[in-house]
Amino acid sequence: MTLRSLILEMRSRPHRVVHDLAAAAAAADSTPGSSQDYRWSDIPEELLREILIRVEAADGGGWPSRRSVVACAGVCRGWRLLVNETVAVPEISSKLTFPISLKQPGPRDSLVQCFIKRNRITQSYHLYLGLTNSLTDDGKFLLAACKLKHTTCTDYIISLRSDDMSRRSQAYVGKVRSNFLGTKFTVFDGNLLPSTGAAKLRKSRSSNPAKVSPKVPLGSYPVAHITYELNVLGSRGPRKMQCVMDTIPTNAMESQGVASEPSEFPFLGTRSTFSRSQSKPLRCSSSHLKETPLVLSNKTPRWHEQLRCWCLNFHGRVTVASVKNFQLVAAAAASGGGGTGLSPERQNERIILQFGKVGKDMFTMDYGYPISAFQAFAICLSSFETRIACE
């Protein structure tokens, strides 16, 4: 069995049997008269790295061909470490490969094209990665969210699995919570461990490890705040919104700026949407960000005299007029681009997130650096809220 045939077999098999498949291939390749049995795990690291680089380069950059890369990462720990070195983060490659890619910033020079499907009956929302330029392709499932109404607020629970929306599940990613009026929203990251709580967690585990289960998310911590201004025109006028990204500094928008890039997804079980991974919690001092947090605001639409409506240029990605449609840019762009290192013209063109309607229950969501797919999805979920001040 050749390496190529092994990878083809791995595409259609669960990750838990990939290691057994590799062992079987090694046994098949060995001959009775050989002095030493050959195993896939014995491949020299330099040769294995070259093989994985070629697999990464030959997949075409999209799904389902990227299953080969994920399959390689499921062979064993050594292969997984080399795959992590080979596969570039979305900021550089514009590719979403592993679950952690959903928490990493998008590309700097382009937008990742996604779309959201809404189910009015179940009050659920599903995020898909667009596989083609068409607005009607099936897409690759990324995240799911469900709406839970309470007496004084509304929660949107975000999960890696559409059939598991429990906050105590390994698939739990985070949530979005609104106030009673629907004017303010808080985005919570369910996998974030602030530095202030890291010491307490380590102390708790050392004193009584049985009380802390690594299979259960540690909690939810605020990573963004979204505010909608009161709209005196109701549904006839454009919305005004502002997003404060608590974990992203303003200088991240500079040419040499850096946004946080978690490298591992904590508490992810074997039933992962992308791959298998176990790691330590993400750590970020969201409440002690020394720099000024990045503020995003919606791009002001222009009134079109002939069409008699408010208009934004979505470059063909939005086809239905809706009060929910918006484009987000850095707040400095709206005031002339000061402090970002870019000219006002260049800064105003830099769309970080755009969201718009293309069908009755279909919406496009395109995002880029410095926000992640999770953060973009959470912001877009706030636009679906139809309380007093938002419609």
Coordinates of C-alpha atoms in Angstrom, one line a residue:
M1 CA 0.0 0.0 0.0
T2 CA 1.5 3.3 -1.1
L3 CA 1.2 6.6 0.8
R4 CA -1.2 7.9 -1.8
S5 CA -3.5 5.0 -1.4
L6 CA -3.3 5.4 2.4
I7 CA -4.4 9.0 2.2
L8 CA -7.3 8.1 -0.2
E9 CA -8.4 5.5 2.4
M10 CA -8.1 8.1 5.2
R11 CA -10.4 10.5 3.4
S12 CA -13.4 8.2 3.9
R13 CA -12.6 6.7 7.3
P14 CA -13.1 8.1 10.8
H15 CA -10.1 9.6 12.5
R16 CA -10.1 6.9 15.2
V17 CA -9.3 4.2 12.7
V18 CA -6.6 6.1 10.8
H19 CA -3.9 4.9 13.2
D20 CA -5.0 1.3 12.8
L21 CA -5.0 1.7 9.1
A22 CA -1.4 3.0 9.1
A23 CA -0.4 0.0 11.2
A24 CA -2.1 -2.4 8.8
A25 CA -0.3 -0.7 5.8
A26 CA 3.0 -1.1 7.5
A27 CA 2.3 -4.9 8.1
A28 CA 1.3 -5.3 4.4
D29 CA 4.5 -3.6 3.2
S30 CA 6.8 -5.8 5.3
T31 CA 8.1 -9.0 3.8
P32 CA 8.8 -12.3 5.7
G33 CA 12.4 -12.1 4.8
S34 CA 13.0 -8.5 5.7
S35 CA 15.3 -7.8 8.6
Q36 CA 13.3 -4.9 9.9
D37 CA 9.5 -4.2 9.7
Y38 CA 8.6 -0.9 8.2
R39 CA 6.1 1.4 9.8
W40 CA 4.6 4.7 8.8
S41 CA 5.7 6.2 12.1
D42 CA 9.3 5.4 11.2
I43 CA 9.3 7.8 8.2
P44 CA 12.2 10.3 8.6
E45 CA 10.9 13.7 9.8
E46 CA 12.4 15.5 6.8
L47 CA 10.7 13.2 4.3
L48 CA 7.4 13.3 6.2
R49 CA 7.5 17.1 6.3
E50 CA 8.1 17.2 2.5
I51 CA 5.2 14.8 2.0
L52 CA 2.8 16.9 4.1
I53 CA 3.9 20.1 2.4
R54 CA 3.0 18.5 -1.0
V55 CA -0.4 17.3 0.4
E56 CA -1.1 20.8 1.7
A57 CA -0.2 22.4 -1.6
A58 CA -2.1 19.9 -3.8
D59 CA -5.5 20.0 -2.1
G60 CA -6.7 23.1 -4.1
G61 CA -7.3 25.2 -1.0
G62 CA -10.9 24.2 -0.3
W63 CA -13.3 21.6 0.9
P64 CA -13.8 18.7 0.5
S65 CA -10.2 18.3 -0.8
R66 CA -8.8 19.6 2.5
R67 CA -9.9 16.3 4.1
S68 CA -6.5 14.9 3.1
V69 CA -4.8 17.4 5.4
V70 CA -7.1 16.6 8.3
A71 CA -6.6 12.9 7.7
C72 CA -2.9 13.3 7.9
A73 CA -3.2 15.1 11.2
G74 CA -5.2 12.1 12.6
V75 CA -2.6 9.5 11.9
C76 CA -0.6 10.0 15.1
R77 CA 0.8 12.7 17.4
G78 CA 4.0 13.1 15.3
W79 CA 2.1 13.7 12.1
R80 CA -0.3 16.1 13.9
L81 CA 2.6 18.2 15.1
L82 CA 4.1 18.4 11.6
V83 CA 0.7 19.3 10.1
N84 CA 0.4 22.1 12.5
E85 CA 3.7 23.4 11.4
T86 CA 2.8 23.0 7.7
V87 CA -0.7 24.5 7.7
A88 CA -0.6 28.3 7.8
V89 CA -3.1 30.3 9.9
P90 CA -6.1 31.8 8.1
E91 CA -4.5 35.2 8.3
I92 CA -1.8 34.0 5.9
S93 CA -3.5 31.2 4.0
S94 CA -7.2 32.3 3.9
K95 CA -8.0 28.6 4.6
L96 CA -10.2 27.2 7.4
T97 CA -8.8 23.7 8.2
F98 CA -9.1 22.9 11.9
P99 CA -11.6 24.0 14.5
I100 CA -9.2 26.4 16.0
S101 CA -9.3 28.3 12.6
L102 CA -12.7 29.5 13.7
K103 CA -11.1 31.4 16.6
Q104 CA -8.1 32.8 14.6
P105 CA -8.2 36.2 12.7
G106 CA -9.2 36.1 9.0
P107 CA -6.9 37.1 6.1
R108 CA -5.6 40.6 5.8
D109 CA -5.9 41.0 2.0
S110 CA -9.2 39.3 1.4
L111 CA -12.5 38.3 3.0
V112 CA -13.5 34.7 3.8
Q113 CA -16.9 34.2 2.1
C114 CA -19.5 32.5 4.3
F115 CA -23.3 32.4 4.5
I116 CA -25.9 31.9 7.2
K117 CA -29.1 29.9 7.0
R118 CA -31.9 30.8 9.3
N119 CA -34.6 28.3 10.5
R120 CA -37.6 30.3 11.7
I121 CA -39.3 27.3 13.2
T122 CA -36.5 26.1 15.4
Q123 CA -35.0 29.5 15.9
S124 CA -31.6 28.2 14.8
Y125 CA -28.8 29.6 12.6
H126 CA -26.1 27.7 10.7
L127 CA -22.9 29.1 9.4
Y128 CA -21.3 27.6 6.3
L129 CA -18.1 28.3 4.4
G130 CA -18.8 29.1 0.8
L131 CA -17.1 26.6 -1.5
T132 CA -17.7 28.5 -4.7
N133 CA -18.5 32.1 -5.7
S134 CA -22.2 31.1 -6.1
L135 CA -24.7 32.3 -3.5
T136 CA -26.5 28.9 -3.7
D137 CA -23.8 26.3 -3.0
D138 CA -24.2 23.8 -0.1
G139 CA -21.1 25.0 1.7
K140 CA -19.0 23.5 4.5
F141 CA -20.7 23.6 7.9
L142 CA -18.8 25.6 10.5
L143 CA -20.9 26.7 13.4
A144 CA -24.5 26.6 14.7
A145 CA -26.5 28.8 17.0
C146 CA -29.9 28.6 18.7
K147 CA -32.0 31.4 20.1
L148 CA -33.2 31.2 23.7
K149 CA -35.6 33.8 25.0
H150 CA -35.6 34.7 28.7
T151 CA -37.7 37.2 30.7
T152 CA -35.2 40.1 30.6
C153 CA -32.7 39.0 27.8
T154 CA -32.1 36.8 24.8
D155 CA -29.2 34.3 24.4
Y156 CA -27.8 32.9 21.2
I157 CA -25.8 29.7 22.1
I158 CA -23.0 29.0 19.6
S159 CA -21.8 25.4 19.1
L160 CA -19.5 23.4 16.8
R161 CA -22.4 20.9 16.4
S162 CA -25.9 21.6 15.2
D163 CA -27.4 18.8 17.3
D164 CA -25.7 19.7 20.6
M165 CA -26.4 23.1 22.1
S166 CA -25.7 22.4 25.7
R167 CA -23.4 24.9 27.5
R168 CA -21.7 22.0 29.2
S169 CA -20.9 20.2 26.0
Q170 CA -17.5 19.9 24.5
A171 CA -18.9 21.5 21.3
Y172 CA -19.9 24.7 23.2
V173 CA -18.0 27.7 21.7
G174 CA -19.7 30.8 23.2
K175 CA -22.9 32.9 23.3
V176 CA -24.3 36.3 22.6
R177 CA -26.6 37.9 25.1
S178 CA -28.9 40.9 24.5
N179 CA -30.5 43.3 27.0
F180 CA -34.3 43.6 27.2
L181 CA -34.5 46.4 24.5
G182 CA -32.2 44.6 22.1
T183 CA -29.9 47.6 22.0
K184 CA -26.9 46.1 23.7
F185 CA -25.2 42.7 23.2
T186 CA -22.3 41.0 24.8
V187 CA -20.3 38.3 23.1
F188 CA -19.0 35.6 25.5
D189 CA -16.2 33.2 24.6
G190 CA -16.8 29.8 26.2
N191 CA -13.2 28.6 25.8
L192 CA -11.3 31.6 27.0
L193 CA -9.4 31.5 30.3
P194 CA -8.3 34.9 31.5
S195 CA -4.9 35.2 33.1
T196 CA -6.6 36.2 36.3
G197 CA -8.3 32.9 36.5
A198 CA -5.5 30.7 35.3
A199 CA -3.7 30.6 38.7
K200 CA -7.0 29.8 40.5
L201 CA -7.6 27.0 38.1
R202 CA -4.2 25.5 38.6
K203 CA -4.5 25.8 42.4
S204 CA -7.9 24.1 42.3
R205 CA -6.6 21.2 40.2
S206 CA -3.6 20.7 42.4
S207 CA -5.8 20.6 45.6
N208 CA -8.6 18.5 44.2
P209 CA -8.2 17.4 40.6
A210 CA -11.5 15.5 40.7
K211 CA -13.5 18.7 41.0
V212 CA -12.2 20.1 37.7
S213 CA -13.1 18.1 34.6
P214 CA -11.1 18.9 31.4
K215 CA -14.1 17.8 29.3
V216 CA -16.3 20.7 30.5
P217 CA -15.7 24.3 29.4
L218 CA -14.5 26.6 32.2
G219 CA -17.0 29.3 31.6
S220 CA -17.9 32.3 29.4
Y221 CA -15.9 35.5 29.4
P222 CA -16.9 38.8 27.5
V223 CA -14.8 39.4 24.4
A224 CA -16.9 42.0 22.6
H225 CA -19.7 44.5 23.2
I226 CA -22.2 45.5 20.5
T227 CA -24.4 48.6 20.8
Y228 CA -27.3 49.7 18.5
E229 CA -28.4 53.3 18.6
L230 CA -32.1 54.1 18.8
N231 CA -33.5 54.3 15.2
V232 CA -36.1 57.0 15.0
L233 CA -37.0 56.1 11.5
G234 CA -37.7 52.4 12.4
S235 CA -37.4 50.0 9.5
R236 CA -37.3 52.9 7.0
G237 CA -33.8 54.0 8.1
P238 CA -30.4 52.4 8.4
R239 CA -29.2 51.0 11.7
K240 CA -26.3 52.5 13.6
M241 CA -24.1 50.0 15.4
Q242 CA -20.8 49.9 17.2
C243 CA -18.7 46.9 18.3
V244 CA -16.0 47.1 21.0
M245 CA -13.6 44.2 20.5
D246 CA -12.3 43.8 24.1
T247 CA -9.5 41.3 23.2
I248 CA -8.2 43.1 20.0
P249 CA -6.1 46.2 20.4
T250 CA -6.5 49.2 18.1
N251 CA -2.9 48.9 16.9
A252 CA -3.8 45.5 15.4
M253 CA -5.0 47.4 12.3
E254 CA -1.6 48.8 11.6
S255 CA 0.6 47.2 9.0
Q256 CA 2.8 45.6 11.7
G257 CA 0.0 45.1 14.2
V258 CA -0.8 41.7 15.6
A259 CA -4.0 40.2 16.8
S260 CA -4.2 37.3 19.2
E261 CA -4.0 33.9 17.5
P262 CA -4.8 30.9 19.7
S263 CA -3.0 27.8 18.4
E264 CA -5.2 25.1 20.0
F265 CA -8.8 24.5 20.8
P266 CA -9.4 23.4 24.4
F267 CA -11.7 20.5 25.5
L268 CA -12.4 19.4 21.9
G269 CA -13.5 15.7 21.8
T270 CA -13.2 13.1 19.2
R271 CA -16.5 14.0 17.5
S272 CA -15.0 17.3 16.2
T273 CA -16.3 18.7 13.0
F274 CA -12.8 19.1 11.6
S275 CA -10.3 17.1 13.5
R276 CA -9.3 15.6 16.8
S277 CA -7.5 17.8 19.3
Q278 CA -6.8 18.0 23.0
S279 CA -5.0 21.0 24.6
K280 CA -4.9 23.5 27.3
P281 CA -7.4 26.4 27.7
L282 CA -6.9 29.6 25.7
R283 CA -5.5 32.3 27.9
C284 CA -6.2 36.0 27.3
S285 CA -6.4 38.8 29.8
S286 CA -9.5 40.3 28.2
S287 CA -10.3 42.4 31.3
H288 CA -6.7 43.7 31.5
L289 CA -6.0 44.7 27.9
K290 CA -3.4 47.4 28.2
E291 CA -3.9 48.9 24.7
T292 CA -7.1 50.7 23.7
P293 CA -9.5 48.0 22.3
L294 CA -10.5 48.1 18.7
V295 CA -13.8 49.7 17.9
L296 CA -15.8 48.8 14.8
S297 CA -18.7 50.9 13.4
N298 CA -21.0 50.3 10.5
K299 CA -20.2 52.1 7.3
T300 CA -22.8 54.8 6.7
P301 CA -25.0 54.1 3.6
R302 CA -25.8 56.7 1.0
W303 CA -29.3 57.7 -0.1
H304 CA -29.9 56.8 -3.7
E305 CA -32.3 59.4 -5.3
Q306 CA -33.4 57.2 -8.2
L307 CA -33.9 54.0 -6.1
R308 CA -35.2 56.0 -3.2
C309 CA -33.4 53.9 -0.6
W310 CA -30.2 53.6 1.4
C311 CA -27.4 51.9 -0.5
L312 CA -24.1 50.2 0.2
N313 CA -21.7 48.6 -2.3
F314 CA -21.6 44.9 -1.4
H315 CA -19.9 43.9 -4.7
G316 CA -22.6 41.5 -5.7
R317 CA -22.7 39.6 -2.4
V318 CA -26.0 41.0 -1.2
T319 CA -29.1 41.0 -3.4
V320 CA -32.1 41.8 -1.1
A321 CA -32.6 45.2 0.6
S322 CA -32.9 44.8 4.4
V323 CA -32.4 46.9 7.5
K324 CA -30.1 44.0 8.7
N325 CA -27.5 44.6 6.0
F326 CA -24.3 46.3 7.2
Q327 CA -20.6 46.7 6.6
L328 CA -18.2 47.2 9.5
V329 CA -15.0 49.2 9.4
A330 CA -12.6 50.4 12.0
A331 CA -14.1 53.4 13.8
A332 CA -11.1 55.5 12.9
A333 CA -11.9 55.0 9.3
A334 CA -15.2 56.8 9.7
S335 CA -13.4 59.8 11.3
G336 CA -10.6 60.0 8.7
G337 CA -8.3 57.0 9.5
G338 CA -6.2 58.7 12.1
G339 CA -3.9 56.5 14.2
T340 CA -4.1 53.4 11.9
G341 CA -1.1 54.0 9.7
L342 CA -3.2 54.1 6.6
S343 CA -4.6 56.9 4.5
P344 CA -8.3 57.7 4.9
E345 CA -9.1 56.5 1.4
R346 CA -7.3 53.1 2.0
Q347 CA -8.8 52.8 5.4
N348 CA -12.4 53.4 4.3
E349 CA -12.0 50.6 1.7
R350 CA -11.0 48.1 4.4
I351 CA -14.1 46.2 5.1
I352 CA -13.7 44.0 8.2
L353 CA -17.1 42.4 8.1
Q354 CA -20.1 42.6 5.8
F355 CA -23.5 40.9 6.2
G356 CA -26.5 41.0 4.0
K357 CA -29.6 39.3 2.8
V358 CA -29.8 37.2 -0.4
G359 CA -33.0 35.2 0.3
K360 CA -35.9 34.8 2.7
D361 CA -33.7 33.0 5.2
M362 CA -30.3 33.2 3.6
F363 CA -27.6 35.7 4.4
T364 CA -24.0 36.2 3.4
M365 CA -21.3 36.8 5.9
D366 CA -17.8 37.9 4.7
Y367 CA -15.1 38.6 7.3
G368 CA -11.4 39.4 7.4
Y369 CA -8.6 40.4 9.7
P370 CA -8.5 41.1 12.7
I371 CA -11.7 39.3 13.7
S372 CA -12.4 35.6 13.6
A373 CA -15.2 33.5 12.2
F374 CA -16.6 33.1 15.7
Q375 CA -16.6 36.8 16.4
A376 CA -18.1 37.6 13.0
F377 CA -20.9 35.1 13.4
A378 CA -21.6 36.4 16.9
I379 CA -21.9 40.0 15.6
C380 CA -24.2 38.9 12.8
L381 CA -26.4 37.1 15.2
S382 CA -27.1 40.4 17.0
S383 CA -28.5 41.7 13.8
F384 CA -31.3 39.1 13.8
E385 CA -32.7 40.3 17.1
T386 CA -36.0 42.1 16.4
R387 CA -36.7 43.9 19.6
I388 CA -37.9 47.4 20.2
A389 CA -34.8 49.4 19.1
C390 CA -33.5 47.2 16.3
E391 CA -36.3 47.2 13.8

